[in-house]
Amino acid sequence: MLTKAADSSHPEKDHAKKPHDPLHEQSTAYAAVLGGNGQIADGWPRVDQWADSLEPMFESNKETISVSCAESGLPNNSEDETVFIKDAIYQVGKSSGVDARFIFAIVMQESKGCVRVQTTNDGVANPGMMQSHDGSGSCNKGGVIQNPCPRSEILQMILDGAEGTPAGPGLKALVAQEGGTTEVTSYYMAASAYNSGAVASSGNLGQGGATHCYVSDVASRLMGWTDGPSLCAPDAIGQISAALWDGDSSAGHTDRDGTSTTTTTRILALAHGSSSSSLSAPSTLIVQSSVTWTSARASHSSTSLACRREGN
């Protein structure tokens, strides 16, 4: 029987001392376009900027999970099946030493939690919610759909993705290969290797084979993104060398006369080779900057757009 356990192997465990950081506060919207090699020094999220635990992360994604199978014309998850997913992630997170939040982010990136997701095959079969490397867990084998999907099959899908299969490594081996659980960057590199087979030789997690926005999307899921559009442009992300945050900046100041100023910066789009008149640069970041200033007499605000080239 699956048992609920606490999240395991957090690179940093002390969530009680999380600093107030308005720029990185969690939201259900896409958090940031994350380019480069996954280093905190380049703006990638620390582990204390991830969701506090699997529980709130899972709860905020339940609506997305509940309709995830219908996109492919398959029966949606039952409430019990969705509960089984969470139970399995808790159990495998504990047994494997892989952070349960990371396992769940990969589940959502690969299948949005659809227990009857199809097996993909581009030379290697990738079945189950984690689209594992020739795994055995699936409730949609050769077009034979299991409804309901048994608890044991759901557990096997999570085991295949986290622990690996005889044919290929899972998250546990890949995190260890890329530096181990004490370094948060290892998780981002492992995500790239899980998706592409290996991290690109350049070290840039937006380059290489498979899905270029994969790691940026996974990191945003770890910070609370649930649904809605990704801000990552697949043909531009590989040219970016650092994280581009979307959110409210803590930047602001108060003048001697008592006037306070706050600046909010939001990424509206990241376009590559756009056909829109002034957005024809090879890679263009479209930024909206809003400035609000308040004095003793009145409050004022202004908004502007800026485009910045990010590549050649």
PDB file of C-alpha atoms in Angstrom:
ATOM      1  CA  MET A   1       0.000   0.000   0.000  1.00  0.00           C
ATOM      2  CA  LEU A   2       1.339   3.418  -0.873  1.00  0.00           C
ATOM      3  CA  THR A   3       2.106   5.618   2.101  1.00  0.00           C
ATOM      4  CA  LYS A   4       2.422   9.388   2.304  1.00  0.00           C
ATOM      5  CA  ALA A   5       5.886  10.602   3.243  1.00  0.00           C
ATOM      6  CA  ALA A   6       7.539  13.982   3.543  1.00  0.00           C
ATOM      7  CA  ASP A   7       9.395  15.484   0.597  1.00  0.00           C
ATOM      8  CA  SER A   8      12.927  14.159   0.511  1.00  0.00           C
ATOM      9  CA  SER A   9      16.414  15.241  -0.492  1.00  0.00           C
ATOM     10  CA  HIS A  10      15.886  18.977  -0.696  1.00  0.00           C
ATOM     11  CA  PRO A  11      19.168  20.672  -1.616  1.00  0.00           C
ATOM     12  CA  GLU A  12      18.226  23.316   0.951  1.00  0.00           C
ATOM     13  CA  LYS A  13      15.774  22.315   3.694  1.00  0.00           C
ATOM     14  CA  ASP A  14      15.282  25.446   5.765  1.00  0.00           C
ATOM     15  CA  HIS A  15      12.107  26.988   4.369  1.00  0.00           C
ATOM     16  CA  ALA A  16      11.346  28.898   7.585  1.00  0.00           C
ATOM     17  CA  LYS A  17      14.027  31.473   6.792  1.00  0.00           C
ATOM     18  CA  LYS A  18      12.884  32.184   3.232  1.00  0.00           C
ATOM     19  CA  PRO A  19      13.580  35.886   2.584  1.00  0.00           C
ATOM     20  CA  HIS A  20      10.914  38.252   1.316  1.00  0.00           C
ATOM     21  CA  ASP A  21      11.664  38.425  -2.370  1.00  0.00           C
ATOM     22  CA  PRO A  22       8.871  40.144  -4.365  1.00  0.00           C
ATOM     23  CA  LEU A  23      10.568  39.504  -7.706  1.00  0.00           C
ATOM     24  CA  HIS A  24      10.430  35.770  -7.183  1.00  0.00           C
ATOM     25  CA  GLU A  25       7.150  35.332  -5.334  1.00  0.00           C
ATOM     26  CA  GLN A  26       5.229  32.281  -6.512  1.00  0.00           C
ATOM     27  CA  SER A  27       2.420  32.661  -9.010  1.00  0.00           C
ATOM     28  CA  THR A  28       0.362  30.319 -11.144  1.00  0.00           C
ATOM     29  CA  ALA A  29       1.603  32.282 -14.172  1.00  0.00           C
ATOM     30  CA  TYR A  30       4.819  31.451 -16.014  1.00  0.00           C
ATOM     31  CA  ALA A  31       7.588  32.598 -13.704  1.00  0.00           C
ATOM     32  CA  ALA A  32      10.561  33.393 -15.939  1.00  0.00           C
ATOM     33  CA  VAL A  33      12.331  32.692 -19.193  1.00  0.00           C
ATOM     34  CA  LEU A  34      15.369  30.798 -17.956  1.00  0.00           C
ATOM     35  CA  GLY A  35      18.314  30.689 -20.307  1.00  0.00           C
ATOM     36  CA  GLY A  36      21.889  29.544 -19.844  1.00  0.00           C
ATOM     37  CA  ASN A  37      23.367  26.720 -17.822  1.00  0.00           C
ATOM     38  CA  GLY A  38      21.173  26.581 -14.725  1.00  0.00           C
ATOM     39  CA  GLN A  39      23.450  28.471 -12.373  1.00  0.00           C
ATOM     40  CA  ILE A  40      21.978  30.483  -9.496  1.00  0.00           C
ATOM     41  CA  ALA A  41      24.507  33.216 -10.292  1.00  0.00           C
ATOM     42  CA  ASP A  42      22.773  33.633 -13.669  1.00  0.00           C
ATOM     43  CA  GLY A  43      19.366  34.088 -12.051  1.00  0.00           C
ATOM     44  CA  TRP A  44      18.114  30.505 -11.948  1.00  0.00           C
ATOM     45  CA  PRO A  45      15.903  29.805  -8.926  1.00  0.00           C
ATOM     46  CA  ARG A  46      17.312  28.603  -5.653  1.00  0.00           C
ATOM     47  CA  VAL A  47      15.494  25.651  -4.168  1.00  0.00           C
ATOM     48  CA  ASP A  48      13.896  27.928  -1.561  1.00  0.00           C
ATOM     49  CA  GLN A  49      12.186  29.677  -4.484  1.00  0.00           C
ATOM     50  CA  TRP A  50      10.462  26.442  -5.460  1.00  0.00           C
ATOM     51  CA  ALA A  51       7.011  25.623  -4.096  1.00  0.00           C
ATOM     52  CA  ASP A  52       7.325  24.978  -0.362  1.00  0.00           C
ATOM     53  CA  SER A  53       6.366  21.318  -0.722  1.00  0.00           C
ATOM     54  CA  LEU A  54       4.630  18.883  -3.027  1.00  0.00           C
ATOM     55  CA  GLU A  55       1.248  19.436  -1.358  1.00  0.00           C
ATOM     56  CA  PRO A  56       0.517  23.041  -2.460  1.00  0.00           C
ATOM     57  CA  MET A  57       2.197  22.422  -5.799  1.00  0.00           C
ATOM     58  CA  PHE A  58      -0.040  19.426  -6.453  1.00  0.00           C
ATOM     59  CA  GLU A  59      -3.191  21.182  -5.275  1.00  0.00           C
ATOM     60  CA  SER A  60      -2.641  24.133  -7.604  1.00  0.00           C
ATOM     61  CA  ASN A  61      -2.293  21.725 -10.548  1.00  0.00           C
ATOM     62  CA  LYS A  62      -5.326  19.535  -9.830  1.00  0.00           C
ATOM     63  CA  GLU A  63      -7.590  21.412 -12.224  1.00  0.00           C
ATOM     64  CA  THR A  64      -5.065  21.017 -15.040  1.00  0.00           C
ATOM     65  CA  ILE A  65      -4.660  17.315 -14.240  1.00  0.00           C
ATOM     66  CA  SER A  66      -8.428  16.784 -14.178  1.00  0.00           C
ATOM     67  CA  VAL A  67      -8.792  17.623 -17.891  1.00  0.00           C
ATOM     68  CA  SER A  68      -5.366  16.523 -19.134  1.00  0.00           C
ATOM     69  CA  CYS A  69      -6.477  13.352 -20.943  1.00  0.00           C
ATOM     70  CA  ALA A  70      -9.330  14.983 -22.871  1.00  0.00           C
ATOM     71  CA  GLU A  71      -6.803  16.904 -24.974  1.00  0.00           C
ATOM     72  CA  SER A  72      -5.977  13.564 -26.636  1.00  0.00           C
ATOM     73  CA  GLY A  73      -9.536  12.265 -26.738  1.00  0.00           C
ATOM     74  CA  LEU A  74      -8.963   9.954 -23.771  1.00  0.00           C
ATOM     75  CA  PRO A  75     -10.990   9.474 -20.571  1.00  0.00           C
ATOM     76  CA  ASN A  76      -9.927  12.010 -17.950  1.00  0.00           C
ATOM     77  CA  ASN A  77      -8.507  10.975 -14.597  1.00  0.00           C
ATOM     78  CA  SER A  78     -10.893  10.014 -11.855  1.00  0.00           C
ATOM     79  CA  GLU A  79     -10.410  11.674  -8.479  1.00  0.00           C
ATOM     80  CA  ASP A  80      -8.966   8.419  -7.114  1.00  0.00           C
ATOM     81  CA  GLU A  81      -6.463   8.144  -9.957  1.00  0.00           C
ATOM     82  CA  THR A  82      -5.262  11.687  -9.289  1.00  0.00           C
ATOM     83  CA  VAL A  83      -4.846  10.910  -5.578  1.00  0.00           C
ATOM     84  CA  PHE A  84      -2.851   7.795  -6.521  1.00  0.00           C
ATOM     85  CA  ILE A  85      -0.434   9.979  -8.516  1.00  0.00           C
ATOM     86  CA  LYS A  86       0.356  12.122  -5.485  1.00  0.00           C
ATOM     87  CA  ASP A  87       0.717   9.080  -3.217  1.00  0.00           C
ATOM     88  CA  ALA A  88       3.087   7.429  -5.699  1.00  0.00           C
ATOM     89  CA  ILE A  89       5.233  10.556  -6.001  1.00  0.00           C
ATOM     90  CA  TYR A  90       5.545  10.828  -2.221  1.00  0.00           C
ATOM     91  CA  GLN A  91       6.555   7.159  -1.973  1.00  0.00           C
ATOM     92  CA  VAL A  92       9.047   7.200  -4.838  1.00  0.00           C
ATOM     93  CA  GLY A  93      10.490  10.527  -3.713  1.00  0.00           C
ATOM     94  CA  LYS A  94      11.256   8.947  -0.354  1.00  0.00           C
ATOM     95  CA  SER A  95      12.647   5.679  -1.727  1.00  0.00           C
ATOM     96  CA  SER A  96      14.715   7.227  -4.526  1.00  0.00           C
ATOM     97  CA  GLY A  97      15.986  10.345  -2.760  1.00  0.00           C
ATOM     98  CA  VAL A  98      14.760  12.509  -5.663  1.00  0.00           C
ATOM     99  CA  ASP A  99      12.878  15.623  -4.552  1.00  0.00           C
ATOM    100  CA  ALA A 100       9.158  14.893  -4.894  1.00  0.00           C
ATOM    101  CA  ARG A 101       8.559  18.368  -6.311  1.00  0.00           C
ATOM    102  CA  PHE A 102      11.025  17.676  -9.112  1.00  0.00           C
ATOM    103  CA  ILE A 103       9.366  14.363  -9.950  1.00  0.00           C
ATOM    104  CA  PHE A 104       5.993  16.091 -10.117  1.00  0.00           C
ATOM    105  CA  ALA A 105       7.317  18.910 -12.323  1.00  0.00           C
ATOM    106  CA  ILE A 106       8.542  16.296 -14.811  1.00  0.00           C
ATOM    107  CA  VAL A 107       5.170  14.517 -14.686  1.00  0.00           C
ATOM    108  CA  MET A 108       3.403  17.769 -15.519  1.00  0.00           C
ATOM    109  CA  GLN A 109       5.868  18.650 -18.259  1.00  0.00           C
ATOM    110  CA  GLU A 110       5.598  15.230 -19.912  1.00  0.00           C
ATOM    111  CA  SER A 111       1.893  14.452 -19.610  1.00  0.00           C
ATOM    112  CA  LYS A 112       0.116  17.028 -17.401  1.00  0.00           C
ATOM    113  CA  GLY A 113      -0.692  14.048 -15.183  1.00  0.00           C
ATOM    114  CA  CYS A 114      -2.850  12.097 -17.635  1.00  0.00           C
ATOM    115  CA  VAL A 115      -2.738   8.478 -16.430  1.00  0.00           C
ATOM    116  CA  ARG A 116      -3.788   7.205 -19.879  1.00  0.00           C
ATOM    117  CA  VAL A 117      -1.262   9.222 -21.870  1.00  0.00           C
ATOM    118  CA  GLN A 118      -0.119   7.674 -25.151  1.00  0.00           C
ATOM    119  CA  THR A 119       3.307   6.119 -25.585  1.00  0.00           C
ATOM    120  CA  THR A 120       5.544   8.139 -27.892  1.00  0.00           C
ATOM    121  CA  ASN A 121       8.198   6.433 -29.996  1.00  0.00           C
ATOM    122  CA  ASP A 122      10.982   8.162 -31.917  1.00  0.00           C
ATOM    123  CA  GLY A 123      13.153   5.065 -31.972  1.00  0.00           C
ATOM    124  CA  VAL A 124      12.638   4.348 -28.259  1.00  0.00           C
ATOM    125  CA  ALA A 125       9.290   3.738 -26.577  1.00  0.00           C
ATOM    126  CA  ASN A 126       8.446   6.405 -23.989  1.00  0.00           C
ATOM    127  CA  PRO A 127       5.380   5.255 -22.044  1.00  0.00           C
ATOM    128  CA  GLY A 128       3.505   6.534 -19.017  1.00  0.00           C
ATOM    129  CA  MET A 129       3.058   9.869 -17.292  1.00  0.00           C
ATOM    130  CA  MET A 130       6.824  10.468 -17.209  1.00  0.00           C
ATOM    131  CA  GLN A 131       7.388   9.188 -20.775  1.00  0.00           C
ATOM    132  CA  SER A 132      10.175   7.013 -19.397  1.00  0.00           C
ATOM    133  CA  HIS A 133      12.892   5.258 -21.388  1.00  0.00           C
ATOM    134  CA  ASP A 134      11.192   2.033 -22.503  1.00  0.00           C
ATOM    135  CA  GLY A 135       9.424   1.677 -19.165  1.00  0.00           C
ATOM    136  CA  SER A 136       6.847  -0.949 -18.268  1.00  0.00           C
ATOM    137  CA  GLY A 137       4.280   1.289 -16.561  1.00  0.00           C
ATOM    138  CA  SER A 138       1.387   2.437 -18.749  1.00  0.00           C
ATOM    139  CA  CYS A 139      -2.400   2.484 -18.866  1.00  0.00           C
ATOM    140  CA  ASN A 140      -2.380   2.878 -22.636  1.00  0.00           C
ATOM    141  CA  LYS A 141      -0.366   0.005 -24.122  1.00  0.00           C
ATOM    142  CA  GLY A 142      -0.693  -0.586 -27.833  1.00  0.00           C
ATOM    143  CA  GLY A 143      -4.002   1.217 -27.850  1.00  0.00           C
ATOM    144  CA  VAL A 144      -5.359  -0.945 -25.010  1.00  0.00           C
ATOM    145  CA  ILE A 145      -6.617   1.562 -22.442  1.00  0.00           C
ATOM    146  CA  GLN A 146      -7.090   0.739 -18.782  1.00  0.00           C
ATOM    147  CA  ASN A 147      -9.949   2.626 -17.173  1.00  0.00           C
ATOM    148  CA  PRO A 148      -9.661   2.819 -14.277  1.00  0.00           C
ATOM    149  CA  CYS A 149      -5.876   2.873 -14.220  1.00  0.00           C
ATOM    150  CA  PRO A 150      -4.721   0.638 -11.335  1.00  0.00           C
ATOM    151  CA  ARG A 151      -2.787   2.118  -8.423  1.00  0.00           C
ATOM    152  CA  SER A 152       0.024  -0.377  -9.131  1.00  0.00           C
ATOM    153  CA  GLU A 153       0.366   0.842 -12.727  1.00  0.00           C
ATOM    154  CA  ILE A 154       0.480   4.485 -11.626  1.00  0.00           C
ATOM    155  CA  LEU A 155       3.218   3.623  -9.139  1.00  0.00           C
ATOM    156  CA  GLN A 156       5.172   1.821 -11.871  1.00  0.00           C
ATOM    157  CA  MET A 157       5.018   4.877 -14.157  1.00  0.00           C
ATOM    158  CA  ILE A 158       6.563   7.034 -11.429  1.00  0.00           C
ATOM    159  CA  LEU A 159       9.170   4.380 -10.597  1.00  0.00           C
ATOM    160  CA  ASP A 160      10.172   4.100 -14.268  1.00  0.00           C
ATOM    161  CA  GLY A 161      10.731   7.839 -14.566  1.00  0.00           C
ATOM    162  CA  ALA A 162      12.407   8.453 -11.221  1.00  0.00           C
ATOM    163  CA  GLU A 163      14.378   5.224 -10.667  1.00  0.00           C
ATOM    164  CA  GLY A 164      15.032   4.421 -14.307  1.00  0.00           C
ATOM    165  CA  THR A 165      14.513   1.280 -16.376  1.00  0.00           C
ATOM    166  CA  PRO A 166      16.800  -1.505 -17.663  1.00  0.00           C
ATOM    167  CA  ALA A 167      16.987   0.438 -20.927  1.00  0.00           C
ATOM    168  CA  GLY A 168      17.814   3.904 -19.613  1.00  0.00           C
ATOM    169  CA  PRO A 169      18.431   6.134 -16.580  1.00  0.00           C
ATOM    170  CA  GLY A 170      15.781   7.925 -14.595  1.00  0.00           C
ATOM    171  CA  LEU A 171      15.908  11.149 -12.599  1.00  0.00           C
ATOM    172  CA  LYS A 172      17.811   9.577  -9.701  1.00  0.00           C
ATOM    173  CA  ALA A 173      20.786   8.552 -11.834  1.00  0.00           C
ATOM    174  CA  LEU A 174      20.741  11.751 -13.856  1.00  0.00           C
ATOM    175  CA  VAL A 175      20.732  14.056 -10.818  1.00  0.00           C
ATOM    176  CA  ALA A 176      23.657  12.059  -9.387  1.00  0.00           C
ATOM    177  CA  GLN A 177      25.448  12.192 -12.740  1.00  0.00           C
ATOM    178  CA  GLU A 178      25.123  15.978 -12.897  1.00  0.00           C
ATOM    179  CA  GLY A 179      26.414  16.676  -9.377  1.00  0.00           C
ATOM    180  CA  GLY A 180      24.004  15.276  -6.808  1.00  0.00           C
ATOM    181  CA  THR A 181      21.108  16.534  -4.700  1.00  0.00           C
ATOM    182  CA  THR A 182      23.101  19.151  -2.759  1.00  0.00           C
ATOM    183  CA  GLU A 183      23.360  21.362  -5.859  1.00  0.00           C
ATOM    184  CA  VAL A 184      20.120  22.748  -7.267  1.00  0.00           C
ATOM    185  CA  THR A 185      21.766  23.202 -10.683  1.00  0.00           C
ATOM    186  CA  SER A 186      22.068  19.402 -10.855  1.00  0.00           C
ATOM    187  CA  TYR A 187      18.280  19.184 -11.039  1.00  0.00           C
ATOM    188  CA  TYR A 188      18.115  21.560 -13.996  1.00  0.00           C
ATOM    189  CA  MET A 189      20.882  19.721 -15.814  1.00  0.00           C
ATOM    190  CA  ALA A 190      19.203  16.384 -15.057  1.00  0.00           C
ATOM    191  CA  ALA A 191      15.955  17.696 -16.551  1.00  0.00           C
ATOM    192  CA  SER A 192      17.814  18.549 -19.747  1.00  0.00           C
ATOM    193  CA  ALA A 193      19.435  15.106 -19.869  1.00  0.00           C
ATOM    194  CA  TYR A 194      16.095  13.394 -19.182  1.00  0.00           C
ATOM    195  CA  ASN A 195      14.526  15.214 -22.103  1.00  0.00           C
ATOM    196  CA  SER A 196      17.397  15.146 -24.579  1.00  0.00           C
ATOM    197  CA  GLY A 197      19.572  12.225 -23.511  1.00  0.00           C
ATOM    198  CA  ALA A 198      22.438  14.543 -22.563  1.00  0.00           C
ATOM    199  CA  VAL A 199      23.155  18.164 -21.730  1.00  0.00           C
ATOM    200  CA  ALA A 200      24.350  20.093 -24.783  1.00  0.00           C
ATOM    201  CA  SER A 201      28.144  20.318 -25.050  1.00  0.00           C
ATOM    202  CA  SER A 202      27.884  24.101 -24.612  1.00  0.00           C
ATOM    203  CA  GLY A 203      26.208  23.617 -21.226  1.00  0.00           C
ATOM    204  CA  ASN A 204      23.298  25.808 -22.333  1.00  0.00           C
ATOM    205  CA  LEU A 205      20.108  24.065 -21.214  1.00  0.00           C
ATOM    206  CA  GLY A 206      18.118  25.613 -24.035  1.00  0.00           C
ATOM    207  CA  GLN A 207      20.280  23.941 -26.665  1.00  0.00           C
ATOM    208  CA  GLY A 208      20.748  20.346 -27.798  1.00  0.00           C
ATOM    209  CA  GLY A 209      18.095  17.948 -29.002  1.00  0.00           C
ATOM    210  CA  ALA A 210      14.440  17.475 -28.087  1.00  0.00           C
ATOM    211  CA  THR A 211      12.436  20.327 -26.504  1.00  0.00           C
ATOM    212  CA  HIS A 212      14.477  23.514 -26.120  1.00  0.00           C
ATOM    213  CA  CYS A 213      12.123  25.121 -23.592  1.00  0.00           C
ATOM    214  CA  TYR A 214      11.893  21.972 -21.495  1.00  0.00           C
ATOM    215  CA  VAL A 215      14.114  23.039 -18.585  1.00  0.00           C
ATOM    216  CA  SER A 216      12.833  26.610 -18.475  1.00  0.00           C
ATOM    217  CA  ASP A 217       9.300  25.226 -18.312  1.00  0.00           C
ATOM    218  CA  VAL A 218      10.189  22.672 -15.610  1.00  0.00           C
ATOM    219  CA  ALA A 219      11.815  25.374 -13.472  1.00  0.00           C
ATOM    220  CA  SER A 220       8.735  27.567 -13.810  1.00  0.00           C
ATOM    221  CA  ARG A 221       6.578  24.621 -12.746  1.00  0.00           C
ATOM    222  CA  LEU A 222       8.771  24.202  -9.666  1.00  0.00           C
ATOM    223  CA  MET A 223       8.052  27.833  -8.813  1.00  0.00           C
ATOM    224  CA  GLY A 224       4.289  27.502  -9.194  1.00  0.00           C
ATOM    225  CA  TRP A 225       3.374  27.757 -12.882  1.00  0.00           C
ATOM    226  CA  THR A 226       0.327  25.585 -13.483  1.00  0.00           C
ATOM    227  CA  ASP A 227      -1.150  26.344 -16.881  1.00  0.00           C
ATOM    228  CA  GLY A 228      -1.415  29.066 -19.484  1.00  0.00           C
ATOM    229  CA  PRO A 229       1.139  30.075 -22.097  1.00  0.00           C
ATOM    230  CA  SER A 230       4.848  29.531 -21.722  1.00  0.00           C
ATOM    231  CA  LEU A 231       6.866  32.713 -22.285  1.00  0.00           C
ATOM    232  CA  CYS A 232       9.745  30.656 -23.634  1.00  0.00           C
ATOM    233  CA  ALA A 233      10.346  30.796 -27.404  1.00  0.00           C
ATOM    234  CA  PRO A 234      11.913  27.493 -28.576  1.00  0.00           C
ATOM    235  CA  ASP A 235      13.973  29.077 -31.341  1.00  0.00           C
ATOM    236  CA  ALA A 236      15.360  31.827 -29.100  1.00  0.00           C
ATOM    237  CA  ILE A 237      15.979  30.242 -25.698  1.00  0.00           C
ATOM    238  CA  GLY A 238      19.273  28.660 -26.747  1.00  0.00           C
ATOM    239  CA  GLN A 239      20.747  32.110 -27.430  1.00  0.00           C
ATOM    240  CA  ILE A 240      20.037  33.443 -23.932  1.00  0.00           C
ATOM    241  CA  SER A 241      22.697  33.099 -21.250  1.00  0.00           C
ATOM    242  CA  ALA A 242      20.772  34.071 -18.115  1.00  0.00           C
ATOM    243  CA  ALA A 243      17.346  34.122 -16.495  1.00  0.00           C
ATOM    244  CA  LEU A 244      14.838  36.766 -17.533  1.00  0.00           C
ATOM    245  CA  TRP A 245      12.367  37.223 -14.704  1.00  0.00           C
ATOM    246  CA  ASP A 246       8.711  38.118 -15.067  1.00  0.00           C
ATOM    247  CA  GLY A 247       7.168  39.703 -12.001  1.00  0.00           C
ATOM    248  CA  ASP A 248       7.177  42.610  -9.606  1.00  0.00           C
ATOM    249  CA  SER A 249      10.557  44.078  -8.877  1.00  0.00           C
ATOM    250  CA  SER A 250      11.487  45.180  -5.386  1.00  0.00           C
ATOM    251  CA  ALA A 251      13.316  48.110  -6.915  1.00  0.00           C
ATOM    252  CA  GLY A 252      12.116  51.448  -5.573  1.00  0.00           C
ATOM    253  CA  HIS A 253      13.196  54.480  -3.598  1.00  0.00           C
ATOM    254  CA  THR A 254      11.882  57.439  -1.631  1.00  0.00           C
ATOM    255  CA  ASP A 255      13.188  60.939  -2.307  1.00  0.00           C
ATOM    256  CA  ARG A 256      13.848  63.566   0.363  1.00  0.00           C
ATOM    257  CA  ASP A 257      10.581  65.297  -0.460  1.00  0.00           C
ATOM    258  CA  GLY A 258       8.671  62.135   0.389  1.00  0.00           C
ATOM    259  CA  THR A 259       7.987  61.030  -3.187  1.00  0.00           C
ATOM    260  CA  SER A 260       8.208  57.231  -3.516  1.00  0.00           C
ATOM    261  CA  THR A 261       8.836  55.457  -6.817  1.00  0.00           C
ATOM    262  CA  THR A 262       8.238  51.804  -7.694  1.00  0.00           C
ATOM    263  CA  THR A 263       9.141  50.149 -10.989  1.00  0.00           C
ATOM    264  CA  THR A 264       7.446  46.969 -12.223  1.00  0.00           C
ATOM    265  CA  THR A 265       8.974  45.029 -15.096  1.00  0.00           C
ATOM    266  CA  ARG A 266       7.128  42.312 -17.006  1.00  0.00           C
ATOM    267  CA  ILE A 267       8.229  40.174 -19.904  1.00  0.00           C
ATOM    268  CA  LEU A 268       5.504  40.286 -22.545  1.00  0.00           C
ATOM    269  CA  ALA A 269       7.117  38.110 -25.177  1.00  0.00           C
ATOM    270  CA  LEU A 270      10.338  36.621 -26.402  1.00  0.00           C
ATOM    271  CA  ALA A 271      10.285  36.524 -30.175  1.00  0.00           C
ATOM    272  CA  HIS A 272      12.763  35.116 -32.661  1.00  0.00           C
ATOM    273  CA  GLY A 273      12.569  36.187 -36.282  1.00  0.00           C
ATOM    274  CA  SER A 274       9.186  37.819 -35.696  1.00  0.00           C
ATOM    275  CA  SER A 275       7.432  39.186 -38.765  1.00  0.00           C
ATOM    276  CA  SER A 276       5.958  42.095 -36.799  1.00  0.00           C
ATOM    277  CA  SER A 277       7.461  45.303 -38.236  1.00  0.00           C
ATOM    278  CA  SER A 278       9.811  46.560 -35.524  1.00  0.00           C
ATOM    279  CA  LEU A 279      10.288  43.079 -34.034  1.00  0.00           C
ATOM    280  CA  SER A 280      12.422  41.715 -36.838  1.00  0.00           C
ATOM    281  CA  ALA A 281      15.593  41.264 -34.783  1.00  0.00           C
ATOM    282  CA  PRO A 282      16.862  37.667 -34.718  1.00  0.00           C
ATOM    283  CA  SER A 283      15.854  37.422 -31.070  1.00  0.00           C
ATOM    284  CA  THR A 284      13.889  40.189 -29.400  1.00  0.00           C
ATOM    285  CA  LEU A 285      12.783  40.523 -25.785  1.00  0.00           C
ATOM    286  CA  ILE A 286       9.667  42.677 -25.408  1.00  0.00           C
ATOM    287  CA  VAL A 287       9.536  44.258 -21.971  1.00  0.00           C
ATOM    288  CA  GLN A 288       6.813  46.361 -20.401  1.00  0.00           C
ATOM    289  CA  SER A 289       8.018  48.743 -17.714  1.00  0.00           C
ATOM    290  CA  SER A 290       5.516  50.469 -15.435  1.00  0.00           C
ATOM    291  CA  VAL A 291       6.594  53.256 -13.109  1.00  0.00           C
ATOM    292  CA  THR A 292       4.421  54.511 -10.282  1.00  0.00           C
ATOM    293  CA  TRP A 293       5.368  57.472  -8.146  1.00  0.00           C
ATOM    294  CA  THR A 294       3.446  58.859  -5.215  1.00  0.00           C
ATOM    295  CA  SER A 295       3.922  62.314  -3.679  1.00  0.00           C
ATOM    296  CA  ALA A 296       2.066  64.237  -1.029  1.00  0.00           C
ATOM    297  CA  ARG A 297      -0.124  65.772  -3.740  1.00  0.00           C
ATOM    298  CA  ALA A 298      -0.922  62.953  -6.144  1.00  0.00           C
ATOM    299  CA  SER A 299      -0.152  59.509  -7.508  1.00  0.00           C
ATOM    300  CA  HIS A 300       1.117  59.117 -11.071  1.00  0.00           C
ATOM    301  CA  SER A 301       1.996  56.229 -13.325  1.00  0.00           C
ATOM    302  CA  SER A 302       3.380  55.557 -16.775  1.00  0.00           C
ATOM    303  CA  THR A 303       3.965  52.501 -18.917  1.00  0.00           C
ATOM    304  CA  SER A 304       6.469  51.926 -21.681  1.00  0.00           C
ATOM    305  CA  LEU A 305       7.594  49.116 -23.963  1.00  0.00           C
ATOM    306  CA  ALA A 306      11.165  48.280 -24.801  1.00  0.00           C
ATOM    307  CA  CYS A 307      12.682  45.746 -27.174  1.00  0.00           C
ATOM    308  CA  ARG A 308      16.127  44.353 -26.556  1.00  0.00           C
ATOM    309  CA  ARG A 309      18.080  42.079 -28.868  1.00  0.00           C
ATOM    310  CA  GLU A 310      19.201  38.881 -27.164  1.00  0.00           C
ATOM    311  CA  GLY A 311      21.118  37.094 -29.900  1.00  0.00           C
ATOM    312  CA  ASN A 312      22.355  37.036 -33.468  1.00  0.00           C
TER     313      ASN A 312
END
